[in-house]
Each structure stands twice: as structure tokens, then as C-alpha cells.
PDB file of C-alpha atoms in Angstrom:
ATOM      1  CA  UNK U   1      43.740  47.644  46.239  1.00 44.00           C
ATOM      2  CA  UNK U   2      45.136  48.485  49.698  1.00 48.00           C
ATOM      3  CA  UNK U   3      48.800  48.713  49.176  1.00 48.00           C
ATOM      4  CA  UNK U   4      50.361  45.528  50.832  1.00 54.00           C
ATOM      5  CA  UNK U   5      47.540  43.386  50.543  1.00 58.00           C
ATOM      6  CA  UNK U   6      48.382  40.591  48.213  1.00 85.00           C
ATOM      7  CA  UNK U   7      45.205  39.517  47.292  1.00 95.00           C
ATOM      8  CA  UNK U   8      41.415  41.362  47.301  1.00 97.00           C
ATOM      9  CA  UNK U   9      38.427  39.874  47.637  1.00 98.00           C
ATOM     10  CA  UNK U  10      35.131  40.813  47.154  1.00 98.00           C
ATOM     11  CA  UNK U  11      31.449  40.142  47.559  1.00 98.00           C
ATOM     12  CA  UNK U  12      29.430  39.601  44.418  1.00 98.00           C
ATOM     13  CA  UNK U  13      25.885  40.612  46.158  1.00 98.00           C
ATOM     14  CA  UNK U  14      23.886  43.420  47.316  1.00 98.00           C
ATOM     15  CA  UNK U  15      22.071  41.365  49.966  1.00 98.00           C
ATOM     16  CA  UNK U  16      22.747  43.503  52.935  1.00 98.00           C
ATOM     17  CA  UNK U  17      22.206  40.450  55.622  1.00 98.00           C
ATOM     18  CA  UNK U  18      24.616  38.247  53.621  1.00 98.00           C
ATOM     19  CA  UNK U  19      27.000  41.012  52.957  1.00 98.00           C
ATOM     20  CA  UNK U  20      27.408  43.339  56.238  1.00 98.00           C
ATOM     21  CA  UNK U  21      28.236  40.294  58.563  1.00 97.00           C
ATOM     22  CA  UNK U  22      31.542  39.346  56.290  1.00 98.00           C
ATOM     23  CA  UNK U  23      32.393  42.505  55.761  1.00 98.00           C
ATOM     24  CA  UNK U  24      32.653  43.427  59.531  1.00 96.00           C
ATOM     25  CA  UNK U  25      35.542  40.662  58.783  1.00 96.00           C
ATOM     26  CA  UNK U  26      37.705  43.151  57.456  1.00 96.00           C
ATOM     27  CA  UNK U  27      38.643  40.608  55.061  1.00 97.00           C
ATOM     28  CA  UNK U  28      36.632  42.117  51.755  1.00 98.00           C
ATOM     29  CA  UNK U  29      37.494  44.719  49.873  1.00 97.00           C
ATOM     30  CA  UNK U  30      34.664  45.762  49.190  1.00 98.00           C
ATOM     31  CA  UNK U  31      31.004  44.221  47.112  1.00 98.00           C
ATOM     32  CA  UNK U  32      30.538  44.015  43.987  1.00 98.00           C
ATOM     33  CA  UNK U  33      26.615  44.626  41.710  1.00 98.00           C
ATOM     34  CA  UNK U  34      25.428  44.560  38.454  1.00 98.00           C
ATOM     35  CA  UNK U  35      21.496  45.071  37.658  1.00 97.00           C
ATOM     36  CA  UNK U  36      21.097  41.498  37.898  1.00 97.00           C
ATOM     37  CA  UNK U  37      22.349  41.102  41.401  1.00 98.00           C
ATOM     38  CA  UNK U  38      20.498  43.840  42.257  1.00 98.00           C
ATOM     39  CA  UNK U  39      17.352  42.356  41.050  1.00 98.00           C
ATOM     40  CA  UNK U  40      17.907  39.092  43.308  1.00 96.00           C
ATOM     41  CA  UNK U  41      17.809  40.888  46.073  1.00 97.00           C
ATOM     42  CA  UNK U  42      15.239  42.434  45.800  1.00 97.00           C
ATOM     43  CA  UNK U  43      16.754  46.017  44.805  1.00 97.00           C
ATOM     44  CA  UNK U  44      16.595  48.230  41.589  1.00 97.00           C
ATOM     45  CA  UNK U  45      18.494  51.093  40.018  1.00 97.00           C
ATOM     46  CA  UNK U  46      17.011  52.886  42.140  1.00 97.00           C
ATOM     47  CA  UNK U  47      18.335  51.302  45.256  1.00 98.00           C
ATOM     48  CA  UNK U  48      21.983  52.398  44.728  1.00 98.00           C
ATOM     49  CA  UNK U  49      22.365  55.501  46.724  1.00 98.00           C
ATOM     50  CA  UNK U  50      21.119  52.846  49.594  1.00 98.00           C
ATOM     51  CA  UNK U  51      23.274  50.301  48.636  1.00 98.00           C
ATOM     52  CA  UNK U  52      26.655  52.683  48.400  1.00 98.00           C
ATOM     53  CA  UNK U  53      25.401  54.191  51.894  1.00 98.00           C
ATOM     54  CA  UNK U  54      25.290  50.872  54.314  1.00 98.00           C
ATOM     55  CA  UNK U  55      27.710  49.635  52.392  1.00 98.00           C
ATOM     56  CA  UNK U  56      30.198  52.452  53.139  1.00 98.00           C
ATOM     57  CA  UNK U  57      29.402  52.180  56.740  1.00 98.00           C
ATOM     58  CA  UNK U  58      30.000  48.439  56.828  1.00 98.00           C
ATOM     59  CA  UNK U  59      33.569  49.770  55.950  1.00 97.00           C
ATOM     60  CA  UNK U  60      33.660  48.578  52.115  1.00 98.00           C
ATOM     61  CA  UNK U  61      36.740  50.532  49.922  1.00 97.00           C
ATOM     62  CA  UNK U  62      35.446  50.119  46.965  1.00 98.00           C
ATOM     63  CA  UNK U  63      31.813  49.548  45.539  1.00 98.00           C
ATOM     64  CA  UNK U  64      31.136  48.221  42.457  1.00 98.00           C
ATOM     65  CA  UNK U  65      27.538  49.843  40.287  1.00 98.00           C
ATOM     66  CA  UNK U  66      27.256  48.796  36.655  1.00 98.00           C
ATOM     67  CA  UNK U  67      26.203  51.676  34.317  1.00 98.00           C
ATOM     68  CA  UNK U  68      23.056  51.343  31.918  1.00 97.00           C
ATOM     69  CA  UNK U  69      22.459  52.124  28.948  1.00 97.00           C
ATOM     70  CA  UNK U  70      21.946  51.619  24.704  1.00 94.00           C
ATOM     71  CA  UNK U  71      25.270  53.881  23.761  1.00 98.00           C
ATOM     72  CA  UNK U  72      28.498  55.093  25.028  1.00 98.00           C
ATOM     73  CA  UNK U  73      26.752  59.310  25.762  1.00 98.00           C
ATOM     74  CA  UNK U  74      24.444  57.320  28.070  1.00 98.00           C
ATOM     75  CA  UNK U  75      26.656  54.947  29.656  1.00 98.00           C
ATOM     76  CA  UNK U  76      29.275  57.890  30.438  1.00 98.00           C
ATOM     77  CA  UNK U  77      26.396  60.217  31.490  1.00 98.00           C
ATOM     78  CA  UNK U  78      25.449  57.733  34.118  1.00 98.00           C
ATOM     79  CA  UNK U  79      28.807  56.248  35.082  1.00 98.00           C
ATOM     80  CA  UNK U  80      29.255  60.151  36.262  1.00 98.00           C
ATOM     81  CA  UNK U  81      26.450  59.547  38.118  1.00 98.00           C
ATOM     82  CA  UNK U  82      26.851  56.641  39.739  1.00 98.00           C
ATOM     83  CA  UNK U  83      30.704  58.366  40.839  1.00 98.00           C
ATOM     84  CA  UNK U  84      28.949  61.281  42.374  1.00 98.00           C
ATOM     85  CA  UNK U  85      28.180  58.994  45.160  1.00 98.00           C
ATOM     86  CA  UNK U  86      31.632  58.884  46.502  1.00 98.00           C
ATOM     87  CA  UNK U  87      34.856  57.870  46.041  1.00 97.00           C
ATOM     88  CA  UNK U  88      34.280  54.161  46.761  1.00 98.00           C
ATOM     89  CA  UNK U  89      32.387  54.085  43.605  1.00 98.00           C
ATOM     90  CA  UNK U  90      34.138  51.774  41.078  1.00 98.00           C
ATOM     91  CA  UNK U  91      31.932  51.917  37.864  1.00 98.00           C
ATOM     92  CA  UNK U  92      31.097  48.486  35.932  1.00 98.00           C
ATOM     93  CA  UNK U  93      30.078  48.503  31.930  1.00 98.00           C
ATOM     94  CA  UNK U  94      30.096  45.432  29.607  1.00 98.00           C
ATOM     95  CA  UNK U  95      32.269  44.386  27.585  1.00 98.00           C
ATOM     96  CA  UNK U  96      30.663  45.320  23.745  1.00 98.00           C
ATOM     97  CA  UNK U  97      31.668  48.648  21.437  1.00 98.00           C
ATOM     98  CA  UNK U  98      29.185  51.564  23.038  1.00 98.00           C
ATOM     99  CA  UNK U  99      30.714  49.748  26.855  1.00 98.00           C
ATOM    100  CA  UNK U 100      34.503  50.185  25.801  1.00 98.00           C
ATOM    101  CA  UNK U 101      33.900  53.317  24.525  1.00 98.00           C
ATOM    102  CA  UNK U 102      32.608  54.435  27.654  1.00 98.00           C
ATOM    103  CA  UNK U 103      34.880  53.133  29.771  1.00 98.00           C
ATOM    104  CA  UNK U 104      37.612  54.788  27.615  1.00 98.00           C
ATOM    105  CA  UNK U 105      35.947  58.420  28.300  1.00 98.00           C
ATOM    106  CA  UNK U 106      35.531  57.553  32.331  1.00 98.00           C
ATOM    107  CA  UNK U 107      38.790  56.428  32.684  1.00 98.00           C
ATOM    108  CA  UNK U 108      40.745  59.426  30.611  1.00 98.00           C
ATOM    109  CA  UNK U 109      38.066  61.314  33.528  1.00 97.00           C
ATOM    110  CA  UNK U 110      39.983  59.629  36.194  1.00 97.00           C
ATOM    111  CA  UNK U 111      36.747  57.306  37.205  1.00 98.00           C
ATOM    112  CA  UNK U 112      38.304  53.944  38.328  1.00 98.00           C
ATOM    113  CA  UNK U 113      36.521  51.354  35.747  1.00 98.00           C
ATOM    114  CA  UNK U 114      35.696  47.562  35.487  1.00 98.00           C
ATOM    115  CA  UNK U 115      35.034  46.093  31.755  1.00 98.00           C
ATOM    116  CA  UNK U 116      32.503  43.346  32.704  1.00 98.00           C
ATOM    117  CA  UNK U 117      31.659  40.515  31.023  1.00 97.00           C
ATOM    118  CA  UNK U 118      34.894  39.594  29.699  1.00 98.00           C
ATOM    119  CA  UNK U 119      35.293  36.178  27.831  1.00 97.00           C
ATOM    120  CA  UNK U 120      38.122  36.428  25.435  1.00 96.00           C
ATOM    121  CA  UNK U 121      42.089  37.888  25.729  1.00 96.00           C
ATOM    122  CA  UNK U 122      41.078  40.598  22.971  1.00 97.00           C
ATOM    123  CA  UNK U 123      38.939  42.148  25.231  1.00 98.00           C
ATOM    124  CA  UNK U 124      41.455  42.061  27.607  1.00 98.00           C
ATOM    125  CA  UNK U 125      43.585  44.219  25.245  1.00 98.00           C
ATOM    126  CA  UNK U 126      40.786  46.345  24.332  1.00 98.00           C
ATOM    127  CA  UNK U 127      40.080  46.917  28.660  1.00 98.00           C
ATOM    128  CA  UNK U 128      44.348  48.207  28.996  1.00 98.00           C
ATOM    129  CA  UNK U 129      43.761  50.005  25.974  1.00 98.00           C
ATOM    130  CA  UNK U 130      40.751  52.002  27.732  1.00 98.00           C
ATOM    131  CA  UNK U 131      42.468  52.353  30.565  1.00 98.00           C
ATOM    132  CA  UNK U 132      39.948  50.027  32.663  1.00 98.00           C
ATOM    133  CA  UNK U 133      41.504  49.854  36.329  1.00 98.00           C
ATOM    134  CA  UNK U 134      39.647  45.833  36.373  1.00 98.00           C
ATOM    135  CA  UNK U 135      37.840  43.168  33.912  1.00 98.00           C
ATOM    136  CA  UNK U 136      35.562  40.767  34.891  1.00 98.00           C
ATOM    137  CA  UNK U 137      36.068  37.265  33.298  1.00 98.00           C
ATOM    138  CA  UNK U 138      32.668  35.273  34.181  1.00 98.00           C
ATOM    139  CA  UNK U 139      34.841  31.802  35.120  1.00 98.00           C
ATOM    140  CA  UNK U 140      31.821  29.710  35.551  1.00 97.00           C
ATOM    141  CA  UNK U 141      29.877  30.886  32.612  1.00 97.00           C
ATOM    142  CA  UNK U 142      33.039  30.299  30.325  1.00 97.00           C
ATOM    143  CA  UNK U 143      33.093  26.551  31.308  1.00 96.00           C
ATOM    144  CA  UNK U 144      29.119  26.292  30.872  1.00 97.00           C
ATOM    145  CA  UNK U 145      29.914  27.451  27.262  1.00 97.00           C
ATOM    146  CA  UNK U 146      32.264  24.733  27.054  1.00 97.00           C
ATOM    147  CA  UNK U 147      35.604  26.448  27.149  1.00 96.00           C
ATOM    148  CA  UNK U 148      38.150  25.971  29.439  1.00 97.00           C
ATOM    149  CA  UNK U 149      37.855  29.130  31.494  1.00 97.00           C
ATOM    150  CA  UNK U 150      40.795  28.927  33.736  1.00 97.00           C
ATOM    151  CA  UNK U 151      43.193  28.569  30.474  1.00 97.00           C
ATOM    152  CA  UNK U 152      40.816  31.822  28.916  1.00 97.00           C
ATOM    153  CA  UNK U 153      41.273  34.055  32.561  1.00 98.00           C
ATOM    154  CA  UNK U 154      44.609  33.064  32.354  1.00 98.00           C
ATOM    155  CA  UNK U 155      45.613  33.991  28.910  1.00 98.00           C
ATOM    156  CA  UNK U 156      43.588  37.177  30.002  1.00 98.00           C
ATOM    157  CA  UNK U 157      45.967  38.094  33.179  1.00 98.00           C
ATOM    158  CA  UNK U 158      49.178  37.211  31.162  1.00 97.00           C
ATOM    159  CA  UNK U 159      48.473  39.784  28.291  1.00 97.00           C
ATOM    160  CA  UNK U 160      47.810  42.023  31.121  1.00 97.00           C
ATOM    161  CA  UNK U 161      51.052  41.490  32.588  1.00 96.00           C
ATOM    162  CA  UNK U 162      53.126  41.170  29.672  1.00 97.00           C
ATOM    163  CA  UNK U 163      52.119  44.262  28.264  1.00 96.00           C
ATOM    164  CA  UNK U 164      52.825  46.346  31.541  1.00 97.00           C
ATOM    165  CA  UNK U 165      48.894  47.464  31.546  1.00 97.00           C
ATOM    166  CA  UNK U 166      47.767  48.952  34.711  1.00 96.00           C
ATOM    167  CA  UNK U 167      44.170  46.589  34.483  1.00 98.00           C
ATOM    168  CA  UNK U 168      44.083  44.005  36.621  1.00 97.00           C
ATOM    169  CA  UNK U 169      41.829  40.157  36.291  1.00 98.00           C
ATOM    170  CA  UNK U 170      39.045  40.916  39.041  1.00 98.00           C
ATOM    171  CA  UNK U 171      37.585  37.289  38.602  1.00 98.00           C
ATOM    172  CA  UNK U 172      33.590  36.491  38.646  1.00 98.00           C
ATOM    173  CA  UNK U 173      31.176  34.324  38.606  1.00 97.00           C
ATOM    174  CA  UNK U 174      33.112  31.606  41.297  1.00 97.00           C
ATOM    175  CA  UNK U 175      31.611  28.716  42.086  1.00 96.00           C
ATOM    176  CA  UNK U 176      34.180  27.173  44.456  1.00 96.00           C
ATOM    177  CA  UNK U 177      37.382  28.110  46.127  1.00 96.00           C
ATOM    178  CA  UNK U 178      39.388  25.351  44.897  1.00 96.00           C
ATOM    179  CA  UNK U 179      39.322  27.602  41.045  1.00 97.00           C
ATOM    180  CA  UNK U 180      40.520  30.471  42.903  1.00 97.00           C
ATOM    181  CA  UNK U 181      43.379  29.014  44.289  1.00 97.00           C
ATOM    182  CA  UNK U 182      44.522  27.138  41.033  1.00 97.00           C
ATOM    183  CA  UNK U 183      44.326  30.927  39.851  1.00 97.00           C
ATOM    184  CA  UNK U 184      46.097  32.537  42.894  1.00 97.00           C
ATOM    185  CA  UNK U 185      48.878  30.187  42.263  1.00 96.00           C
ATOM    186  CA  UNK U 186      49.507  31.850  38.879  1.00 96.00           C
ATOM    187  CA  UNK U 187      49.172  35.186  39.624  1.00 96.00           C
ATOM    188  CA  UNK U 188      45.236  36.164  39.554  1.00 97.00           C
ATOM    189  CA  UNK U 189      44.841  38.115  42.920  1.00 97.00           C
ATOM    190  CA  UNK U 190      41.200  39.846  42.690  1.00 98.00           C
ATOM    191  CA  UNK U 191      38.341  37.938  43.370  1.00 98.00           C
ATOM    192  CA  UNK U 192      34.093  38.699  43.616  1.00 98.00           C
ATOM    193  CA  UNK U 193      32.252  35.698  45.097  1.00 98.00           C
ATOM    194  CA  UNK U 194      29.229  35.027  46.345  1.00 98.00           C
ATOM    195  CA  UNK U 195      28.736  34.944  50.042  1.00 97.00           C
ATOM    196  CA  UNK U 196      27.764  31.266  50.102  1.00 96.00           C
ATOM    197  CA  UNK U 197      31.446  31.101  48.231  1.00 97.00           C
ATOM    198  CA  UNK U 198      33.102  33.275  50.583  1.00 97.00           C
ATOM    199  CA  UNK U 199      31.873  31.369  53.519  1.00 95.00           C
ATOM    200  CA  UNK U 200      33.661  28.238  52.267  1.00 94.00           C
ATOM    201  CA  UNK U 201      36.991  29.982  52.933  1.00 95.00           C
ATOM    202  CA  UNK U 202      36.557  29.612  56.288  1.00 92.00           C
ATOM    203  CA  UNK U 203      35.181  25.814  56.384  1.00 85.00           C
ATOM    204  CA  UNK U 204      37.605  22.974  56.920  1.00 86.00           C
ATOM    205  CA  UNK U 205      36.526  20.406  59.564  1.00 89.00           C
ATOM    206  CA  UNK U 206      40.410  20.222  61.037  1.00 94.00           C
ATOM    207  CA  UNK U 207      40.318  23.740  61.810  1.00 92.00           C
ATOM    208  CA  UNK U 208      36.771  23.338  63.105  1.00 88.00           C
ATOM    209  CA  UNK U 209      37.820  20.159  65.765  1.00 91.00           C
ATOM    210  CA  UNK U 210      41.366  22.275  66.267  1.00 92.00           C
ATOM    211  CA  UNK U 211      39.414  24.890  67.578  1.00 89.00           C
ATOM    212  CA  UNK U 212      37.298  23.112  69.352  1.00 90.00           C
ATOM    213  CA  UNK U 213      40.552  20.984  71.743  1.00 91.00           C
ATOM    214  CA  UNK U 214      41.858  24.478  71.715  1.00 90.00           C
ATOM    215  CA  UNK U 215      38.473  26.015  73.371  1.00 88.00           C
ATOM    216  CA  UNK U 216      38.059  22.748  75.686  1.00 88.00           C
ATOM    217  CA  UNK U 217      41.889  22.869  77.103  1.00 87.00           C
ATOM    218  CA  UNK U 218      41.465  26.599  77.813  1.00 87.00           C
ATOM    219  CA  UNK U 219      38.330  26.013  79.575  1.00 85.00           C
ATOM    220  CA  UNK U 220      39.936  23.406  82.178  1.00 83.00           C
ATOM    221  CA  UNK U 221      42.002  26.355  83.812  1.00 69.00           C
ATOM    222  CA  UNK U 222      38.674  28.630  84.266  1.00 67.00           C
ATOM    223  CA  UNK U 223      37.081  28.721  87.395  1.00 55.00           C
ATOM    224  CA  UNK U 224      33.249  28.002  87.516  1.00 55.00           C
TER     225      UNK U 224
END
């Protein structure tokens, strides 16, 4: 988080074509991966050091890599890893026993951590007591399940809050800005989208035709 900035957002992508042109914005944080995202684009594990390079030099703070692995020793072996690449590195691990764990160890390391994966307030508790600088709550995969995800990511942020923990709701899996500012309004100020999603921040016909009478009155005073 950059100090006054009320509210962070993020790109959920490691598409560098989709991702370097919005954040030359200055508007994103920073982008945020998992294995899977990695895999639509084309990318693997092995394409991190890459990744954290143009990345960095596209002038993302922070950079999100999701460790792998069966147990906690393996998860916290390569979360080190993944940190070793600078201090943009934020590192990502799910949300079960051998993932808390982990994130426990990194964090008492001083590694900033993300607890992905979240669906449920107790893991919420479990992510302050590890320490866990973020969580991910998966919005539109909680209302594909059938619950009502805003009510779940809220409960989430307000046992955050109440409790005084120092984790903070990073919100995934957006489909549509409208859910993020229902959220905003009550207090949820980190977002990861997908580019397609963050694009639709800036879409709004008015604006559009504003900009347009604005372009077309400043034109009459030019000479040819």
C-alpha cells in the first residue's frame, strides 16, 4: 500500500500486452499470479524471474507469485525463493493446513504474505493469526457455489477490522466493477481484476461524448 492511497488495485494476469499498457497508468499497484494465470498465458514456473523483471520495469510495487508445493518445508523453501527476486515480491499460498503453516513461518521471516483462496471468516482469523499482510476471497467463485459472496468478503474484512489485525481483504476473482464498489462503500479497499475488468473503470459513454465536445471546442481556436 502506498501510504495515502485509499484504495489499491491490481491486475490479476501475467499477460505482459494486457498488463504493461495499464500499468504505465500509474493507477495499479502492482499484478497479481497464481500457477493458473500463469498457465493462460502461456507462462510456467519457470517464467517468474521474467515475469518479476518486466514487470518491475513497468513500475509495479508489488508482485504477487504463489508458492508450490505438498507441505509447509516446501512451500516455505520456495516462498524464500520466490522473495529472493526482490522486494516487490509479495508471496501467495492457499488457504489449507501445510499453506497457513507456511505463511505463518514467512511472515514471522518478515516476507509480506497473501492467504489465497479464502472462502470462509475462519480463515480469515486463521490469515491475522499467521500474520498474512492480504487474503484473497475468490468473490465470483463464492456466488457460483451459491453463497452470497459479498455478505462472506464482508464478514471476512469486519473480523479483520474488529480484531485490530494488520491483514487486509485483497479481493479476487471480479467479474464487474459494480461488486467492487458495493464493497468500497463498506470498507474493502484492495482489489485484483482482470484487465478486461480494469478496463471497464474507465468506460462510461458520458465521459466518452464529454470528452469528445471538450476535444471539438478546443480544436475551433487552433489554427490549421
Amino acid at each position: 500500500m502506498q501510504g495515502w492511497v485509499a484504495v489499491d488495485l491490481y491486475l490479476d494476469t501475467a499477460d505482459r500486452a494486457a498488463a504493461e499498457p495499464l500499468l504505465a497508468t500509474g493507477l495499479f499497484a502492482g499484478m497479481t499470479t497464481n500457477p493458473t494465470i500463469l498457465r493462460r498465458a502461456g507462462r510456467t514456473v519457470a517464467d517468474i524471474p521474467d515475469i518479476h523483471r518486466w514487470a518491475s520495469e513497468a513500475g509495479a510495487r508489488e508482485i504477487f507469485f504463489q508458492a508450490w508445493g505438498a507441505d509447509a518445508a516446501t512451500l516455505i523453501a520456495r516462498g524464500r525463493q520466490l522473495r529472493e527476486l526482490g522486494e516487490r515480491v509479495v508471496v501467495k499460498v492457499v488457504a489449507n493446513a501445510a499453506g497457513s503453516a507456511a505463511c505463518a513461518r514467512l511472515a514471522a521471516d518478515g516476507t509480506p504474505t497473501l492467504l489465497t483462496a479464502v472462502y470462509s471468516p475462519g480463515q480469515a482469523m486463521v490469515a491475522a493469526a499467521a500474520g498474512a499482510t492480504y487474503i484473497a476471497p475468490y468473490l465470483g467463485r463464492l456466488e457460483d457455489a451459491g453463497r452470497d459472496g459479498e455478505a462472506a468478503v464482508l464478514e471476512m474484512h469486519e473480523v479483520l477490522r474488529a480484531t485490530d489485525a494488520r491483514t487486509r481483504v485483497l479481493l479476487a476473482s471480479i467479474r464487474d466493477v459494480a461488486s467492487m464498489v458495493r464493497l468500497a462503500r463498506r470498507g474493502v479497499d484492495a482489489f485484483t481484476m482482470a484487465p478486461s475488468v480494469a478496463e471497464q473503470l474507465f468506460a462510461d459513454p458520458m465521459t466518452d461524448e464529454a470528452a469528445e465536445a471538450f476535444e471539438a471546442a478546443a480544436a475551433e481556436g487552433l489554427v490549421p
